[in-house]
Short mmCIF file of C-alpha atoms in Angstrom, two decimals:
data_model
loop_
_atom_site.label_atom_id
_atom_site.label_comp_id
_atom_site.label_asym_id
_atom_site.label_seq_id
_atom_site.Cartn_x
_atom_site.Cartn_y
_atom_site.Cartn_z
CA MET A 18 15.24 141.30 -11.90
CA SER A 19 14.70 141.90 -8.24
CA VAL A 20 17.52 140.97 -5.63
CA GLU A 21 16.29 140.92 -1.34
CA THR A 22 18.83 140.11 1.02
CA ILE A 23 17.99 138.85 4.41
CA THR A 24 20.95 139.68 6.90
CA LEU A 25 21.33 138.26 10.51
CA GLY A 26 24.13 138.87 12.85
CA CYS A 27 26.91 141.58 12.49
CA ARG A 28 27.65 144.92 10.34
CA LEU A 29 30.21 143.34 8.43
CA ASN A 30 27.24 140.56 7.29
CA PHE A 31 25.57 143.74 6.37
CA ALA A 32 28.39 145.18 4.17
CA GLU A 33 28.32 141.80 2.27
CA SER A 34 25.15 141.70 1.47
CA GLU A 35 24.55 144.85 -0.15
CA ALA A 36 28.18 143.91 -1.93
CA MET A 37 26.67 140.31 -3.00
CA ALA A 38 23.25 141.72 -3.93
CA ARG A 39 25.29 144.32 -6.50
CA GLN A 40 26.38 140.91 -8.43
CA MET A 41 23.91 138.23 -8.61
CA PRO A 42 23.60 137.43 -12.06
CA ALA A 43 20.74 139.37 -14.34
CA GLY A 44 17.37 137.42 -15.57
CA GLN A 45 16.64 135.83 -12.18
CA ASP A 46 14.82 137.06 -9.04
CA TRP A 47 16.76 136.20 -5.73
CA VAL A 48 16.76 136.58 -1.76
CA ILE A 49 20.30 136.57 -0.32
CA VAL A 50 19.88 134.88 3.09
CA ASN A 51 23.35 135.98 5.10
CA SER A 52 23.57 133.60 8.44
CA CYS A 53 25.15 134.15 11.50
CA ALA A 54 26.54 131.57 13.32
CA VAL A 55 27.11 133.68 17.03
CA THR A 56 24.56 131.21 19.06
CA SER A 57 23.09 128.46 18.18
CA GLU A 58 19.39 131.04 18.18
CA ALA A 59 21.18 132.60 15.07
CA VAL A 60 21.53 129.48 13.51
CA ARG A 61 18.22 128.73 13.98
CA GLN A 62 16.55 131.94 12.64
CA THR A 63 19.06 131.44 9.46
CA ARG A 64 16.59 127.95 8.79
CA GLN A 65 13.39 130.06 9.80
CA ALA A 66 14.82 132.83 7.81
CA ILE A 67 15.25 130.83 4.49
CA ARG A 68 12.16 128.66 4.95
CA ARG A 69 10.13 132.31 5.28
CA ALA A 70 11.91 133.25 1.87
CA ARG A 71 10.68 130.26 0.25
CA ARG A 72 6.85 131.04 1.30
CA GLU A 73 7.01 134.73 0.58
CA HIS A 74 9.28 134.41 -2.98
CA PRO A 75 8.34 130.86 -4.80
CA ASN A 76 9.38 132.35 -8.00
CA ALA A 77 12.80 133.41 -6.54
CA LYS A 78 16.16 131.43 -5.98
CA VAL A 79 17.40 131.45 -2.53
CA LEU A 80 21.05 131.89 -2.28
CA ALA A 81 22.45 130.98 1.39
CA ALA A 82 25.91 132.29 2.47
CA GLY A 83 27.61 133.55 5.62
CA CYS A 84 29.13 131.92 8.67
CA ALA A 85 26.45 129.50 10.09
CA VAL A 86 26.71 128.27 6.00
CA GLN A 87 30.71 128.16 6.31
CA LEU A 88 30.36 125.85 9.45
CA GLU A 89 27.53 123.73 8.34
CA PRO A 90 27.32 123.97 4.28
CA GLU A 91 26.17 120.26 3.66
CA ARG A 92 23.13 121.31 6.37
CA PHE A 93 22.23 123.86 4.27
CA ARG A 94 22.43 122.77 0.83
CA SER A 95 20.16 119.32 2.04
CA MET A 96 16.83 122.32 2.83
CA PRO A 97 15.35 122.33 0.09
CA GLU A 98 14.23 125.48 0.13
CA VAL A 99 17.91 125.96 -0.77
CA ASP A 100 19.10 127.20 -4.86
CA GLU A 101 22.54 127.85 -4.31
CA VAL A 102 25.27 127.83 -1.19
CA ARG A 103 28.00 129.60 -1.37
CA THR A 104 31.20 129.52 1.21
CA ARG A 105 34.08 131.44 1.87
CA ASP A 106 37.69 131.08 0.47
CA PHE A 107 39.90 131.84 2.84
CA ALA A 108 42.27 131.75 0.16
CA ALA A 109 41.03 134.14 -2.23
CA PRO A 110 42.17 137.49 -2.42
CA LEU A 111 39.81 140.41 -0.33
CA THR A 112 37.35 142.73 -2.05
CA VAL A 113 35.86 145.23 0.09
CA PRO A 114 32.56 144.94 1.35
CA ALA A 115 30.30 148.03 1.44
CA GLY A 116 26.88 148.53 1.03
CA ALA A 117 24.14 151.18 2.48
CA HIS A 118 21.53 150.30 5.66
CA ALA A 119 19.09 152.66 5.97
CA ARG A 120 20.03 154.71 3.33
CA VAL A 121 21.97 157.03 5.31
CA ARG A 122 24.29 154.65 6.48
CA SER A 123 26.77 152.52 5.04
CA PHE A 124 29.15 150.16 6.56
CA VAL A 125 32.64 149.14 4.80
CA GLY A 126 34.16 146.13 5.97
CA ILE A 127 38.18 146.80 6.06
CA GLN A 128 39.36 143.61 7.89
CA THR A 129 37.50 140.30 7.97
CA GLY A 130 38.90 137.19 10.60
CA CYS A 131 40.23 136.19 14.01
CA ASP A 132 43.09 134.94 15.22
CA HIS A 133 42.10 134.24 18.13
CA ARG A 134 40.49 130.99 19.76
CA CYS A 135 37.70 131.60 22.11
CA THR A 136 36.41 128.60 24.27
CA PHE A 137 33.34 129.74 23.47
CA CYS A 138 33.36 131.04 19.90
CA SER A 139 32.97 129.59 16.64
CA ILE A 140 33.62 132.59 14.20
CA TRP A 141 37.45 132.24 13.99
CA GLN A 142 36.18 128.90 12.20
CA ALA A 143 33.84 130.26 10.09
CA ARG A 144 36.44 133.58 9.06
CA GLY A 145 39.50 132.55 8.30
CA PRO A 146 42.76 134.46 10.04
CA SER A 147 42.48 137.89 10.48
CA ARG A 148 43.27 139.65 7.17
CA SER A 149 43.42 143.28 6.16
CA LEU A 150 41.79 145.45 3.12
CA PRO A 151 44.52 147.76 2.13
CA PHE A 152 43.88 150.99 2.69
CA GLU A 153 43.66 151.92 -1.44
CA ALA A 154 40.58 149.40 -1.70
CA ILE A 155 38.85 151.01 1.27
CA ARG A 156 39.47 154.55 0.36
CA SER A 157 37.80 153.60 -2.63
CA ALA A 158 35.40 152.10 -0.98
CA VAL A 159 34.22 154.95 1.09
CA ALA A 160 34.38 157.13 -1.91
CA ARG A 161 32.12 155.64 -3.95
CA GLU A 162 29.31 154.71 -1.19
CA ILE A 163 29.83 159.03 -0.44
CA ASP A 164 28.92 158.86 -3.89
CA ARG A 165 26.18 156.90 -3.66
CA GLY A 166 24.55 159.42 -1.07
CA ALA A 167 25.58 157.92 2.32
CA LYS A 168 25.79 160.15 5.13
CA GLU A 169 27.77 157.87 7.42
CA ILE A 170 30.82 155.78 7.09
CA VAL A 171 30.65 152.72 8.96
CA LEU A 172 34.18 150.84 9.38
CA THR A 173 33.57 147.69 10.26
CA GLY A 174 35.28 143.66 10.66
CA VAL A 175 35.31 141.17 12.65
CA ASP A 176 38.50 142.37 15.13
CA ILE A 177 39.20 145.47 13.45
CA THR A 178 41.60 146.44 16.61
CA ASP A 179 43.73 143.87 14.79
CA TYR A 180 44.18 146.32 11.43
CA ALA A 181 47.10 146.16 10.20
CA GLY A 182 49.52 149.11 10.68
CA GLY A 183 46.58 150.52 13.19
CA LEU A 184 42.86 151.54 13.18
CA GLY A 185 44.08 155.24 14.14
CA SER A 186 46.47 155.26 11.44
CA LEU A 187 43.72 154.09 9.40
CA CYS A 188 41.30 156.30 9.91
CA ARG A 189 43.85 159.70 10.25
CA ARG A 190 44.71 158.33 6.60
CA LEU A 191 40.91 158.45 5.46
CA LEU A 192 40.82 162.06 7.08
CA ASP A 193 43.78 163.21 4.86
CA ALA A 194 41.83 161.55 1.92
CA GLU A 195 38.45 163.69 3.14
CA GLN A 196 36.60 160.71 4.05
CA HIS A 197 35.06 160.38 7.01
CA GLN A 198 32.81 159.62 9.66
CA GLN A 199 32.65 156.78 12.39
CA ALA A 200 34.55 154.16 13.11
CA ASP A 201 33.06 150.68 14.60
CA GLU A 202 35.07 148.51 16.45
CA GLY A 203 34.26 145.09 16.75
CA GLY A 204 37.26 143.93 18.13
CA GLU A 205 39.05 143.20 21.68
CA PRO A 206 38.88 144.64 25.29
CA GLY A 207 43.06 145.65 25.04
CA GLY A 208 41.70 147.79 21.90
CA LEU A 209 39.91 149.92 24.27
CA GLY A 210 41.33 153.50 24.31
CA PRO A 211 39.93 156.05 26.88
CA PRO A 212 36.45 156.92 27.09
CA GLY A 213 35.65 159.56 24.65
CA SER A 214 38.26 159.02 22.41
CA GLY A 215 38.47 160.17 18.71
CA LEU A 216 40.03 161.81 16.09
CA THR A 217 39.64 164.95 14.62
CA HIS A 218 41.62 166.09 11.56
CA GLY A 219 40.91 169.33 9.29
CA GLY A 220 37.52 170.15 10.21
CA LEU A 221 36.36 166.83 9.55
CA GLY A 222 35.53 163.81 12.79
CA VAL A 223 35.61 160.40 13.53
CA GLY A 224 33.44 159.28 16.20
CA VAL A 225 34.56 155.80 17.86
CA HIS A 226 31.36 153.61 18.62
CA ARG A 227 33.12 150.79 20.86
CA TRP A 228 31.68 147.41 21.72
CA PRO A 229 33.56 144.40 22.95
CA PRO A 230 31.89 141.63 21.74
CA CYS A 231 33.75 139.22 22.79
CA VAL A 232 32.98 139.48 26.53
CA ARG A 233 29.54 138.17 25.91
CA CYS A 234 30.00 136.48 29.70
CA GLY A 235 31.88 138.65 32.36
CA GLY A 236 32.96 136.46 34.41
CA SER A 237 36.32 135.43 35.35
CA HIS A 238 36.24 131.90 35.36
CA ILE A 239 35.59 131.85 31.55
CA LEU A 240 37.29 135.51 30.49
CA SER A 241 41.02 133.19 31.91
CA ARG A 242 39.42 130.43 29.05
CA MET A 243 39.77 132.76 26.79
CA PRO A 244 43.68 132.44 24.86
CA GLY A 245 45.11 136.04 25.42
CA ARG A 246 42.80 137.75 27.11
CA GLY A 247 43.23 135.48 30.32
CA ARG A 248 44.53 138.73 31.82
CA PHE A 249 40.58 140.42 31.10
CA LYS A 250 39.68 140.30 34.98
CA ALA A 251 35.72 140.82 35.19
CA ALA A 252 36.10 143.75 37.99
CA ARG A 253 38.51 145.16 34.91
CA VAL A 254 35.95 144.86 32.38
CA ARG A 255 33.01 146.37 34.25
CA CYS A 256 35.85 149.43 35.08
CA ARG A 257 36.13 149.80 31.60
CA VAL A 258 32.75 149.26 30.75
CA ARG A 259 31.51 152.21 33.00
CA ALA A 260 34.80 154.14 31.79
CA GLY A 261 33.13 154.16 28.48
CA ALA A 262 29.33 154.72 29.55
CA ARG A 263 29.77 158.44 31.07
#
């Protein structure tokens, strides 16, 4: 049995793809297409990837999952190339998605969902409300990835600056548990700390890789329509980005 993953979109999708690949039933070849819905182009590329997967793997089953599938499940079920559609149950208990990328870096999901209702964004509908994974589950997932040979751990999520109890506290607890190495902040501009801020503890380090995904347009007229973030004017966003680039 072979399982191939085709992942579009964010780092959390990569972690979820690897987790799904390990859970697929034996006795059948699978191609998992984990979709993205952040733009209409991402949705188009998802459909294109599904068709290509069927051409290149005619004897395998094609599983469609991810944000685009969550938003339009019937559209993907109607594709003749798709054998199975998997959607999310927001009421189900969370498990920590984790998996290696390029054999060195492992993505570990610590949070999913979003409580914001941005004018331009549908991810809160595709991912549901913000939910955080418990520390012990995250610690176990990190330990497993290190045992599998990961040299770098990337903590990821939809808005990890909203992690319950605080992202900094989580990182310190992981460092106490002798785990490391990188926290990937997919979050809000308000979660950006001083440039170069990181954590060191007991000789281990957490490098903070920041990117503000919700600032896809830096115009004040767009920012003013983003609930809870109208206070982030274009000039302030530019100042934060320039400071972080130094």
